[in-house]
Coordinates of C-alpha atoms and ligand atoms in Angstrom, one line a residue:
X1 CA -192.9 -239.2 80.1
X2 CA -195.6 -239.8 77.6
X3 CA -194.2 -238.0 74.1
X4 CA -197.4 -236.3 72.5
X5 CA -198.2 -234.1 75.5
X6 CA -199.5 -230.8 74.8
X7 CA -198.4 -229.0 78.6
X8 CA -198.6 -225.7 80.5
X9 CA -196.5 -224.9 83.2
X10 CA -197.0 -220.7 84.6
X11 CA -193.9 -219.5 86.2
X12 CA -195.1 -215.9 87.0
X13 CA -198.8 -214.2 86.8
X14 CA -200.0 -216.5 89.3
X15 CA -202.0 -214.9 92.0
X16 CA -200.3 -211.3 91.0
X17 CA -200.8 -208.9 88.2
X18 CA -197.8 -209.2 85.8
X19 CA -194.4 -211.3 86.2
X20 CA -196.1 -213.5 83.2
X21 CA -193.6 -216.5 82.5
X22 CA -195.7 -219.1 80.5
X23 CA -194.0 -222.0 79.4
X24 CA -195.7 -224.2 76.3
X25 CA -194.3 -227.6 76.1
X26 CA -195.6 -229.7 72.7
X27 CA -193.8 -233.1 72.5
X28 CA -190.2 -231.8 72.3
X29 CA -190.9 -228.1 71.7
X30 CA -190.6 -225.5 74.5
X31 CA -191.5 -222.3 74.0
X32 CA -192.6 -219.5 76.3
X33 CA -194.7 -216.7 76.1
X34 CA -193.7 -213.6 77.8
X35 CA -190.5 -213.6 80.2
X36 CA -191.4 -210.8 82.7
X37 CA -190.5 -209.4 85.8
X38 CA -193.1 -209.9 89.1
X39 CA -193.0 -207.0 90.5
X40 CA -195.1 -208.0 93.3
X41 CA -192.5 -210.6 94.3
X42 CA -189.7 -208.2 93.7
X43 CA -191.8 -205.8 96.4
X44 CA -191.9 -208.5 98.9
X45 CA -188.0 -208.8 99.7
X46 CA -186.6 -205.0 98.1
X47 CA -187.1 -201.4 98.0
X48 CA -184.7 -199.7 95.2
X49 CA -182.2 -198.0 95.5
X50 CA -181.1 -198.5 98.9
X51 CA -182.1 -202.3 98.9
X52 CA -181.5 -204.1 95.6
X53 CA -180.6 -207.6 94.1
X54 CA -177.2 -208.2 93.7
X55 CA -177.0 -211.1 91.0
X56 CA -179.4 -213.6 90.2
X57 CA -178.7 -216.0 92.9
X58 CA -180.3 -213.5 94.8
X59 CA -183.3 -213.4 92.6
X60 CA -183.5 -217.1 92.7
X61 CA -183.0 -217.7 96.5
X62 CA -186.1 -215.6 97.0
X63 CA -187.9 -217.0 94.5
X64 CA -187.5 -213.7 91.9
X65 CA -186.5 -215.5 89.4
X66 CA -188.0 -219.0 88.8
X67 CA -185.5 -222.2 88.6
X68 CA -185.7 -223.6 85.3
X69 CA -183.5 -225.7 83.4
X70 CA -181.5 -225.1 79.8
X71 CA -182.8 -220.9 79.7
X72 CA -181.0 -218.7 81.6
X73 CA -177.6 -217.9 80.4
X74 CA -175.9 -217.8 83.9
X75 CA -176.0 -221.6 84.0
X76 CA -174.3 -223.3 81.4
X77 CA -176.8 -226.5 80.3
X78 CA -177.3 -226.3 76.8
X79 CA -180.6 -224.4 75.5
X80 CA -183.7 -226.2 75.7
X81 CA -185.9 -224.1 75.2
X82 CA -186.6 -223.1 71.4
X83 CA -188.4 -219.6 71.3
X84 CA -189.5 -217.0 73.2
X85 CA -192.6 -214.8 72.5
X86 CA -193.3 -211.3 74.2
X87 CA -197.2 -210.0 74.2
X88 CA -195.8 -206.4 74.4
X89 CA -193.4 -204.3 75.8
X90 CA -194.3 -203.8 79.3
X91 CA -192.0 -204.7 81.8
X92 CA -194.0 -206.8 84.1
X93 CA -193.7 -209.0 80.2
X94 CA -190.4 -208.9 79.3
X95 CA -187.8 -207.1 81.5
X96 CA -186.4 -211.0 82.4
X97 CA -185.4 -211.3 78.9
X98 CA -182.0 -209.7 80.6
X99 CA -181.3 -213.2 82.2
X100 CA -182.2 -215.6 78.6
X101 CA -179.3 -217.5 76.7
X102 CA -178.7 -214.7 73.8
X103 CA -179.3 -218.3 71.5
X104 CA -182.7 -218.5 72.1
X105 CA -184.5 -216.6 69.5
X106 CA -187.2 -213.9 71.0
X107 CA -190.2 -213.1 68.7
X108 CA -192.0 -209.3 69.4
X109 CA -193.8 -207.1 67.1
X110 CA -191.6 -204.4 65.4
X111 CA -192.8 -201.8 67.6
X112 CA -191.9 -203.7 71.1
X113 CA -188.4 -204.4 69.4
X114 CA -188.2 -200.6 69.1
X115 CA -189.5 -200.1 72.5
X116 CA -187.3 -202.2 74.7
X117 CA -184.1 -201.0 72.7
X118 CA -184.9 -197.7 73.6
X119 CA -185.6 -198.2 76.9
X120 CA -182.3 -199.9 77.3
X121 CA -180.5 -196.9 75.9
X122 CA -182.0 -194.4 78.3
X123 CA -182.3 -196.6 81.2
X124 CA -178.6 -197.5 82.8
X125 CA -178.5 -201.4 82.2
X126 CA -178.6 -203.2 85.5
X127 CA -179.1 -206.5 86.4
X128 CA -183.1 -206.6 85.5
X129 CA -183.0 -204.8 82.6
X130 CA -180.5 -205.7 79.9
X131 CA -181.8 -206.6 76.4
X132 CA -178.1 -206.1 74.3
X133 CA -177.4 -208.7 72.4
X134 CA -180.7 -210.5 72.5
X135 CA -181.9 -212.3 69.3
X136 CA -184.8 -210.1 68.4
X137 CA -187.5 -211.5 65.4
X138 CA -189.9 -209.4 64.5
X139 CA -193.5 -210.4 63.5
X140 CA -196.4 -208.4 62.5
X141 CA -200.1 -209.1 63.0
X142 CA -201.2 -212.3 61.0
X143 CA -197.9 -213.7 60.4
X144 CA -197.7 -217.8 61.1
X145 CA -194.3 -218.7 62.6
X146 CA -193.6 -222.2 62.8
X147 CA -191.0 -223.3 65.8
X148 CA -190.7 -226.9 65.3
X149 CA -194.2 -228.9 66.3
X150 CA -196.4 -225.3 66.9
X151 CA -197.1 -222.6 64.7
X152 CA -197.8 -219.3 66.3
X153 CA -200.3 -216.7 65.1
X154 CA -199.8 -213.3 66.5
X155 CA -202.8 -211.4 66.5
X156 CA -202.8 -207.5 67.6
X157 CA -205.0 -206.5 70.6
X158 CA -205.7 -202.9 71.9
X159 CA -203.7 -202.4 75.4
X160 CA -202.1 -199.1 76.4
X161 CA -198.6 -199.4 74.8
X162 CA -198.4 -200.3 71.4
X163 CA -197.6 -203.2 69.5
X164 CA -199.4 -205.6 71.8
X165 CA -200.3 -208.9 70.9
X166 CA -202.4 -211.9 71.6
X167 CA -201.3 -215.8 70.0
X168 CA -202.8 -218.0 68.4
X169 CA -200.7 -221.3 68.9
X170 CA -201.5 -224.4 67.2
X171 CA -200.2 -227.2 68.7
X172 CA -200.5 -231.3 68.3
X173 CA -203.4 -231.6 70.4
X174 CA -205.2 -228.1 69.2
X175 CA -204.7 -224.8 69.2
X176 CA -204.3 -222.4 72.6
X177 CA -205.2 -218.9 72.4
X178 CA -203.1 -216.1 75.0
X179 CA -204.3 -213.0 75.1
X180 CA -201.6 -211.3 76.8
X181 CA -202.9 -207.8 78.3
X182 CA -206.1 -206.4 75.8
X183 CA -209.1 -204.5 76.4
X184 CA -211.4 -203.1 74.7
X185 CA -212.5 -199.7 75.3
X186 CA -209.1 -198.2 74.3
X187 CA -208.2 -196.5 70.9
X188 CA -208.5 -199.6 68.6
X189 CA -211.4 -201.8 70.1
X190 CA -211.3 -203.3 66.8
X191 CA -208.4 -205.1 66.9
X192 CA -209.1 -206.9 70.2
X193 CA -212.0 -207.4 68.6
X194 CA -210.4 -209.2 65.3
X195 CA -208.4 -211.0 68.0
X196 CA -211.5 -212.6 69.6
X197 CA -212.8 -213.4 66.3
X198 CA -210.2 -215.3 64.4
X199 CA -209.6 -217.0 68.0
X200 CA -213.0 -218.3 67.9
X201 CA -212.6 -219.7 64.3
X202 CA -209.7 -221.7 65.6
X203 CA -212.0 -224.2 68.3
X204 CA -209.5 -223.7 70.6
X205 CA -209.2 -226.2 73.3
X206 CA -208.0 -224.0 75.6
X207 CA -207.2 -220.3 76.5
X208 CA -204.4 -218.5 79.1
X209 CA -206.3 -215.3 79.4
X210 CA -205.6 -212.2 81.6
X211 CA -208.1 -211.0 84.2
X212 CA -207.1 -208.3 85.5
X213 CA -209.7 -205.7 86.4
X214 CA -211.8 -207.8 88.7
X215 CA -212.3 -205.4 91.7
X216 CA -212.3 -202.1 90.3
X217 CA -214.0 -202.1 87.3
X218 CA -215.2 -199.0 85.4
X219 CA -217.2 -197.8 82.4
X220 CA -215.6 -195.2 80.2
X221 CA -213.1 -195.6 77.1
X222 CA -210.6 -193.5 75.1
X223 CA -213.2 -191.1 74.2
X224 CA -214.6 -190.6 76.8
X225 CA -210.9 -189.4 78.1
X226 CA -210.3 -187.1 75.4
X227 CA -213.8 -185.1 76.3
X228 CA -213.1 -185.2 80.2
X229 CA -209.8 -183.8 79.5
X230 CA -210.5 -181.7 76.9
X231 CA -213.2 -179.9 79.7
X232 CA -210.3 -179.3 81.6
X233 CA -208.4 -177.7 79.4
X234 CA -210.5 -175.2 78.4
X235 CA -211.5 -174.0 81.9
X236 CA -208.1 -174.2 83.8
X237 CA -206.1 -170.3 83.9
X238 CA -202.4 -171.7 84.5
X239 CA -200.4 -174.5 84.0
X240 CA -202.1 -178.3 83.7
X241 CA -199.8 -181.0 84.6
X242 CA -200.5 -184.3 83.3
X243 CA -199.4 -187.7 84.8
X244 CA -199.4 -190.7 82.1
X245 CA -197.4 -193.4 81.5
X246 CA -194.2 -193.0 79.6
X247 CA -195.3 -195.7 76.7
X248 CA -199.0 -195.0 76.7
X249 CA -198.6 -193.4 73.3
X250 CA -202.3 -193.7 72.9
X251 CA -202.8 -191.4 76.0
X252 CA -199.6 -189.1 74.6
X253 CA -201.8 -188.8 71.3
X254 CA -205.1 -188.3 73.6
X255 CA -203.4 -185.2 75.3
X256 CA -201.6 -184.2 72.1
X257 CA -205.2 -183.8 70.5
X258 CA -206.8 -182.1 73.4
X259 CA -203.8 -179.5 73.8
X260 CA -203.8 -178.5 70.0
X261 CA -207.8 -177.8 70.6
X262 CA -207.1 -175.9 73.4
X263 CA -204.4 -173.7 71.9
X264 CA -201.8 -174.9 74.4
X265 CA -199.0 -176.9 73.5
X266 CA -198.1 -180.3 75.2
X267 CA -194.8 -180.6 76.5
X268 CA -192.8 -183.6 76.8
X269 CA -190.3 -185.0 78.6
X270 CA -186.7 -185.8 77.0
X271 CA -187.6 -189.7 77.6
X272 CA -190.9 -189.2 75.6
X273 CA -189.9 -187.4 72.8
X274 CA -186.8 -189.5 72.5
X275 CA -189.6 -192.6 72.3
X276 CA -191.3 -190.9 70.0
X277 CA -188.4 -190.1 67.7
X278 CA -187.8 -193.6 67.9
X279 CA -191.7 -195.1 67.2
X280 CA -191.5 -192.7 63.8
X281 CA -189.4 -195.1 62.2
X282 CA -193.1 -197.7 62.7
X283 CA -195.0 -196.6 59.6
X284 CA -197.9 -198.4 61.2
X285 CA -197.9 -196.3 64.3
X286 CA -199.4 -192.6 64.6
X287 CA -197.0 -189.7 66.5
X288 CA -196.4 -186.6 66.4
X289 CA -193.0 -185.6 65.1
X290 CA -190.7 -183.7 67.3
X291 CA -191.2 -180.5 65.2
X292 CA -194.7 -180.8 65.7
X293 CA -196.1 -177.6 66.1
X294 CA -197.8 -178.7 69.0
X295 CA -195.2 -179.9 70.5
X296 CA -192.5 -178.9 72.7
X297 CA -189.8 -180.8 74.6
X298 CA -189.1 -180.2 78.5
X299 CA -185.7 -179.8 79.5
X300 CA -185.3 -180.6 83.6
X301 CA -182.6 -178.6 85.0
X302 CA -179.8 -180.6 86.0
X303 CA -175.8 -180.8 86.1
X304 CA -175.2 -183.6 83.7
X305 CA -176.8 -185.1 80.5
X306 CA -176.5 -188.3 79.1
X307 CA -175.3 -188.8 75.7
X308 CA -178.7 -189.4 74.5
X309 CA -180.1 -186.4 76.4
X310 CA -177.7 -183.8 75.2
X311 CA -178.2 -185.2 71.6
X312 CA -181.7 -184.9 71.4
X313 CA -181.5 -181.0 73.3
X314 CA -178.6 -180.2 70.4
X315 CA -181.0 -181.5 67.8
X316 CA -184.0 -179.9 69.0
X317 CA -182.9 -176.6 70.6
X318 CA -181.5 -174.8 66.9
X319 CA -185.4 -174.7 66.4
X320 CA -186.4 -173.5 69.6
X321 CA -188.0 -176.7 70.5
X322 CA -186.3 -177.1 73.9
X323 CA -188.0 -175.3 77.1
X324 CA -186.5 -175.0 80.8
X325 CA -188.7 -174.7 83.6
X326 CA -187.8 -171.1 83.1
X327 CA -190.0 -170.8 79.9
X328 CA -192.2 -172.5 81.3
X329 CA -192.8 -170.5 84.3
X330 CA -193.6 -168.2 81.9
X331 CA -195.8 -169.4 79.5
X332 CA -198.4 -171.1 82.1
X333 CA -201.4 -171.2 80.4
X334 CA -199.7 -171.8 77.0
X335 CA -198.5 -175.3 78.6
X336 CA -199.7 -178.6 79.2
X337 CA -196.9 -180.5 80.9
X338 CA -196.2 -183.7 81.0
X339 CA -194.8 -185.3 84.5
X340 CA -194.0 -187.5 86.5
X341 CA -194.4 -187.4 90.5
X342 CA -190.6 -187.9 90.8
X343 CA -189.9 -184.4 88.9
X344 CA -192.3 -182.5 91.0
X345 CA -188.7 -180.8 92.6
X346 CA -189.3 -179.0 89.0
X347 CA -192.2 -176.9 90.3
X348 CA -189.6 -174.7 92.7
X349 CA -188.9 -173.2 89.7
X350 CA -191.9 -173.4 87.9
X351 CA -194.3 -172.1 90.6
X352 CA -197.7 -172.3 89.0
X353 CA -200.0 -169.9 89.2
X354 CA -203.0 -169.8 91.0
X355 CA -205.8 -171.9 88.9
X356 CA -203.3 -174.4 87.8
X357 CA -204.0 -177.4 87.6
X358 CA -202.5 -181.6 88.1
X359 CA -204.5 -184.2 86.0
X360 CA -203.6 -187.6 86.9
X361 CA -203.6 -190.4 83.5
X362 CA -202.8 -193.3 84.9
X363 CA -203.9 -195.8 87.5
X364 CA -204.5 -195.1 90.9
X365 CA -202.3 -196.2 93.4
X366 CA -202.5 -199.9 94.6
X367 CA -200.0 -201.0 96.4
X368 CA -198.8 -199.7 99.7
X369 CA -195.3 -198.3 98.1
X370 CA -197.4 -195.9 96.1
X371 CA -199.6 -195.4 98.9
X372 CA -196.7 -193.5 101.2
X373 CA -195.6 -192.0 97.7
X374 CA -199.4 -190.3 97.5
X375 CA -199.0 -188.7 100.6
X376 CA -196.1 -187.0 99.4
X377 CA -197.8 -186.2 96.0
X378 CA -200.8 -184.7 98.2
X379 CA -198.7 -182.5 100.0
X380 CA -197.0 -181.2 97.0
X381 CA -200.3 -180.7 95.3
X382 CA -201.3 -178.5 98.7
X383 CA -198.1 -176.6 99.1
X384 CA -199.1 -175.1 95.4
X385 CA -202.6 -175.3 95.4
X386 CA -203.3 -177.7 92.7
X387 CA -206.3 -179.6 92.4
X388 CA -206.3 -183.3 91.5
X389 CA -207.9 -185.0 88.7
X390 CA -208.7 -188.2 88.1
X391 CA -209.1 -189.4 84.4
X392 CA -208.3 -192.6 83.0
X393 CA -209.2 -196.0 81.3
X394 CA -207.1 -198.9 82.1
X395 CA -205.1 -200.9 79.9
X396 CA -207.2 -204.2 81.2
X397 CA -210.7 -205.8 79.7
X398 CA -213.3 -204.8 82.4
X399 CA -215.2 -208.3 83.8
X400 CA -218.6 -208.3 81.7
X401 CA -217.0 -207.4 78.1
X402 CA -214.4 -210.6 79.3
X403 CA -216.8 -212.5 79.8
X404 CA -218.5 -211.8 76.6
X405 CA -215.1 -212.2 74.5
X406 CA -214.2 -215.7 76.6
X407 CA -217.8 -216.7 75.8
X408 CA -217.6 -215.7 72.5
X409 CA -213.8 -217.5 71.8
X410 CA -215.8 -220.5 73.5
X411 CA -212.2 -222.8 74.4
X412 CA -213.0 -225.4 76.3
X413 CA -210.3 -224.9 79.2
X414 CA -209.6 -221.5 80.6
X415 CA -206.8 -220.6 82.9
X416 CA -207.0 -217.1 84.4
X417 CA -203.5 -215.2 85.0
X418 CA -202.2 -212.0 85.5
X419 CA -204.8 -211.8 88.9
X420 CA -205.0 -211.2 91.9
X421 CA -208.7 -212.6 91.9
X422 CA -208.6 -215.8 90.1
X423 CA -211.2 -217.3 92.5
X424 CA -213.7 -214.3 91.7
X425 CA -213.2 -214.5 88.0
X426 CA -213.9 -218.5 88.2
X427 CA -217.4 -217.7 89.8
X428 CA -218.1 -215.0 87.6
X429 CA -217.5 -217.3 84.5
X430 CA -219.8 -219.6 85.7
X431 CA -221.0 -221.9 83.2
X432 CA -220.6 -219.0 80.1
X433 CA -217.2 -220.4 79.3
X434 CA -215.4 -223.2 79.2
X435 CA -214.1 -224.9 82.4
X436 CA -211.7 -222.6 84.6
X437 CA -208.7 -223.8 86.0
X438 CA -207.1 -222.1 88.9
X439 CA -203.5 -222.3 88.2
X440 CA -200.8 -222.5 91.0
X441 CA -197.0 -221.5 90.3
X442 CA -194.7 -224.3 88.6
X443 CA -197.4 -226.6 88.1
X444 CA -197.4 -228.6 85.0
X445 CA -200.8 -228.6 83.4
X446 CA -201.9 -231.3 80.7
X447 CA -204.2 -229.3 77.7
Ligands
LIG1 ZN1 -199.2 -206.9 82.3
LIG2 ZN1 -199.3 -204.7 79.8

């Protein structure tokens, strides 16, 4: 093999959203970006909990879990890979972590570090999701780490969990600009924005960007999403539920905002405020604190607590910052509540009142799993006679301000991931950016 190679290989993110696995090979140096979990290939073969992977000989047989030498610490080469970067804390990014050789450092911003360990103290660890003992590094935006031949730049980008990042990698043949998952309508446009900029002034030769929102684009942002939801707010009588994603502590703040205008208070869940208890300790980050005026905690009823759980409710419940669906009941239109579909079994107890209301923050469903699940979340909405609204922005760049940011960056090779749509995007580029590659899985690409 020819020594001063500058390669790409993608071993996820190919032809599906997520599952991002991107392996950077200068001369001797490996490094990847992102170890996630493809949840589309997952989908293809299991159905949780009833139907799960055993080990990861499982995974691998079907093609889960990519084969690749010297990283996994099931197999016991010797490590040959020297670093592994995460973009952010979302699973579909990082959850394979669990199956990396604790010896191979992992850089993440701070707030990603905090994310993941939290997440692996409420969640049960299980064969996907196990981050103990990993070899966390923690960067902020700007710093340059060197890792032998490359030196990486992390550069935040606005996404809807913090802490997200895009890189900046200079390697012996030029520099390579990810972008992990950005957009640019979201709280803080102008760090995506930053991000685009100071990847310009690097002439990359090439960038691994996501494309994401090919087919269902939209035009609305953050702001937008506070005034839609603060109209709802101040019309609906009873109770409004509201649907949003556990980490999208932009959208927590969104709703926290809109509930305090609306002289309502926004309760949690035990997960979010125990996320949010954790994310205080990032002085860069924004939260409410758990003894927030504004904010209240919701207690689901049930038999047992973790140990987590029933420290946070001892903590919280001396100031009267706990509520059971009990006090809720009563205190309807006092109440914005935050759920999920899967504690709907809540509203027995609850029973809103007519003019209530169920506000759903995230994206709609689009795969067929959620599909049947919508059905059910349909007739639960009809059994009560709660009305359904949609309002949201997604976490993804929407096709014409991509194209103006890849246009603007100007690399010279672009390779689309994180699609299901490569072949649209490639079109759409057109002659604006530099030439598109469509990637297939495992390939080696020369940069
Ligand atoms: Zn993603
Ligand atoms: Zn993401």
């Amino acid at each position: 093999m020819v020594k001063d190679l500058t390669t790409l290989t993608f071993y996820g993110g190919v032809n599906e959203i997520g599952g991002n696995k991107i392996l950077l090979q200068d001369r001797d140096t490996k490094v990847f970006f992102d170890f996630g979990m493809s949840f589309t290939a997952k989908k293809q073969f299991y159905s949780p909990p009833f139907l799960s992977p055993k080990n990861e000989k499982s995974l691998q047989e079907l093609g889960i879990l990519p084969q690749i030498k010297g990283v996994y610490k099931f197999d016991q080469t010797p490590p040959e890979t020297n670093a592994v970067f995460l973009s952010h804390g979302h699973l579909d990014h990082s959850a394979y972590l669990s199956f990396i050789k604790r010896e191979i450092p992992v850089y993440c911003g701070e707030t990603t570090q905090i994310i993941l360990r939290t997440l692996s103290e409420i969640r049960r660890a299980d064969l996907e999701f196990n981050v103990a003992d990993i070899n966390f590094n923690v960067f902020r935006t700007g710093k340059k780490i060197k890792v032998d031949n490359l030196i990486v730049e992390p550069i935040h980008v606005d996404h809807s969990i913090p802490g997200a990042y895009g890189f900046l990698i200079q390697t012996s043949n030029g520099t390579i600009v990810y972008t992990g998952d950005f957009r640019d309508h979201g709280a803080k446009p102008e760090m995506t924005q930053e991000f685009v900029q100071k990847a310009r002034e690097t002439e990359p030769v090439a960038i691994v960007t996501e494309a994401t929102n090919m087919i269902a684009a939209t035009v609305s942002n953050e702001v937008e999403v506070e005034a839609k939801l603060d109209k709802i707010a101040s019309e609906v009588d009873g109770i409004m539920l509201a649907e949003f994603g556990y980490s999208d502590v932009d959208r927590l703040n969104t709703f926290y905002q809109v509930t305090k205008k609306n002289n309502r208070c926004l309760a949690v869940s035990l997960k979010q405020a125990y996320l949010l208890d954790a994310l205080r300790n990032d002085m860069h980050l924004q939260v409410p604190a758990l003894d927030d005026d504004g904010l209240l905690i919701f207690r689901k009823s049930k038999k047992r607590y973790d140990k987590w759980e029933t420290k946070l409710i001892e903590r919280c419940d001396d100031v009267g910052k706990i509520f059971d669906v009990f006090e809720v009941s009563k205190q309807q239109c006092k109440v914005v509540l935050a759920v999920s579909f899967y504690d709907f079994e809540e509203l027995i107890a609850i029973q809103p009142t007519s003019g209530s209301c169920y506000v759903l923050s995230a994206s709609e469903p689009f795969n067929e799993e959620m599909e049947i699940d919508y059905e059910r979340l349909v007739n639960w909405l009809s059994h009560y006679g709660l009305p359904q609204y949609h309002v949201h922005v997604s976490g993804h760049m929407m096709p014409l301000q991509l194209r103006a940011a890849l246009r603007k960056v100007n690399a010279k090779r672009v390779f689309p991931v994180h699609t299901e749509n490569a072949e649209l995007f490639k079109k759409f580029m057109g002659n604006a950016t530099g030439q598109v590659t469509l990637v297939e899985k495992s390939k080696e690409y020369q940069v």
